[in-house]
Amino acid sequence: MPLAASYQYPANQAIAAIFNEIADLLEVEEANPFRVRAYRNAARMVEGMTEGVDAMLARGADLTALPGVGVDLSAKMREIVETGSCAMLTRVRTEVPSYVLQLLQLPGLGPKRARALQHELGITSLDELARAAAAHRIRELHGFGARSELRLLETLKARLARDRRYGLATAKPCADALTHYLLASGLVDQLVVAGSYRRGRDTVGDLDLLITGRKRAQIVEHLVHYNEVATRISAGPTRASVVLKNGMQVDLRVVRPDAFGAALVYSTGSKAHNIALRKLAQTQGLKINEYGVFRGKERIAGQTEASVYRAVGLPWICPELREDHGEIAAAQSGLLPSLLEQSDIKGDLHVHTSASDGTASLEAMAAQARLLGYQYLAVTDHSPRIAVTHGLTADRLAAQADAIDRFNAEHKGWPVLLKGVEVDILEDGSLDLPDSVLGRLDLVVGAIHSHFSLPVDQQTSRILRALDHPHFSILAHPLGRLIGERNACNVDLKRVLTAIAQRGCYVEANAQPTRLDLSDIGCRLAKAEGVLVSIASDAHSPADLMNLPLGVTQARRAWLGQADVLNAHALDTLLPLLKRTM
DNA sequence: GCCGTTTTCGGCCCGACTGTTTTCAGTCG
């Protein structure tokens, strides 16, 4: 299941999907490539927006003000919002059969060759393609040969999909193991996992490795022989692509040390950021590629990333910001944000103990928080409704609160334990514990754990009603998504955040690797609405507390600074913030 | 299809690898 970045804006998702399909179809028709690109650019831009296009239209906004959107595309966007479809798409669909799009999904098949297969051999399905390949009919086509035919067969057999993305929980162990393998070869001087992994995106499509080392061909060879490699896609003297046994693609590039910075900019992306950077260079009579910055034939920068940015008059831009979301303009005018650092985090406001579904005692969790240098740790075990978590009844919660008071009294100099709960928001928006019980706590974290597929109006009012409870503090994992498993629930996040701001409440950026909820886009919206974000590990064990930096990364991608984050506050300023204003 | 302190027309980021080809088109990142 591909995860669109716009998961919380169904209208934007629909527009992006339609624009991307139109682009695919136009490409098969051999339309002007720049026209194709216009559709793809607009699709990508729409996915990264922090507002639904439907909401923009409702407030009368001018869509042509959006970058890459002119009169034509704005009209199509409006059409898609109003009708759910687009006449242009319907038209090109009749001109290009749907199975050609299926062919396009196969690695190695682009518009030209997909079209040839359809036209010359009358291929109308992947099954027919497999049969034609087995009968050696493909190799007879102009532009194809025995090798292309064999590769198509292998691809079909492996059912390789091209647009899969993986959560960081999958990608990180994979990247760590591969890094270890390559470093152990002794051939590698420098190694960076670049790409969306380095930019800290919540999901990554592949791993982009950038390496320096003297024996370049040997390094490529070493990767190809990694025992987790399932398929070799390509391998030249300086770069290679392979697919691992778990399906993840790895692209490796080996460069000379004096070009490392330029190559790192290139490999880190994003593509949109690189294009914007290269356009800026052009206006200054310069050219940027992965080998450096050039004025004519003269190379004027490239050893470090900073030298590349400096050559076009910019300060270094940190990877999390490189999404062409205004960072280049900000850098030009000296307005790059001062981003949140992990060291700004003063505590964690969402953790579990063995009293509910955690694995460790209060003491063990506190000890780990102490090692991390935290000032405070909020204990937020589950409420009774979710039976599998052994949630706390009112009586057990009161007993835990007493235990926390005793712990704090006996552990001076340790992180202060805050009395909290993760209370279930029931289907009708009421809470799973009475207000009288919640009133004794330092904070109340509320979350939905069931009925994820309510219609958007119902889901939104459910959460708004929960926020009306007088002791509600923080809305945890607001969208309920599990990366690769469960889509975000359909909720009007902007309305929810507006309500949160009015009530003096907060929203959580849950740092569990499978959740990352809110992720970057949601955090940007929270900042725009003036809502402080609680970056929380939702730890169920001491080790889980160390997941919090994943949330910090999402916050940085959203341009958040120390002032935007609830748990970047010291204990003495945090406590007053947790008192509801209304 | 978008865009504009050269421009409302004529540009649009840049290069590696593959396979089939005798000099390069197609695909990909």
Short mmCIF file of C-alpha atoms in Angstrom, two decimals, chain A residues 353 355 362 379 381 392-409 417-421 437-443:
data_model
loop_
_atom_site.label_atom_id
_atom_site.label_comp_id
_atom_site.label_asym_id
_atom_site.label_seq_id
_atom_site.Cartn_x
_atom_site.Cartn_y
_atom_site.Cartn_z
CA THR A 353 4.55 0.68 32.78
CA ALA A 355 0.68 -1.63 35.42
CA LEU A 362 7.78 2.59 37.37
CA VAL A 379 3.36 7.93 33.49
CA ASP A 381 -0.95 3.87 31.46
CA LEU A 392 -6.26 0.83 34.97
CA THR A 393 -9.61 1.18 36.71
CA ALA A 394 -10.28 4.29 38.76
CA ASP A 395 -9.11 2.48 41.90
CA ARG A 396 -5.91 1.14 40.37
CA LEU A 397 -5.18 4.57 38.86
CA ALA A 398 -5.59 6.18 42.30
CA ALA A 399 -3.23 3.60 43.78
CA GLN A 400 -0.66 4.33 41.04
CA ALA A 401 -0.96 8.05 41.76
CA ASP A 402 -0.17 7.35 45.44
CA ALA A 403 2.82 5.26 44.38
CA ILE A 404 4.09 8.08 42.16
CA ASP A 405 3.80 10.58 45.03
CA ARG A 406 5.80 8.24 47.25
CA PHE A 407 8.38 7.66 44.50
CA ASN A 408 8.94 11.37 43.99
CA ALA A 409 9.29 11.90 47.74
CA LEU A 417 7.29 11.48 37.69
CA LEU A 418 4.07 13.13 36.55
CA LYS A 419 0.73 11.48 37.26
CA GLY A 420 -1.08 10.83 34.00
CA VAL A 421 -3.18 8.41 32.05
CA VAL A 437 -10.81 10.72 38.78
CA LEU A 438 -8.97 12.58 36.02
CA GLY A 439 -8.94 15.77 38.11
CA ARG A 440 -6.29 14.44 40.47
CA LEU A 441 -3.75 13.91 37.67
CA ASP A 442 -1.06 16.25 36.36
CA LEU A 443 -2.08 15.58 32.78
#
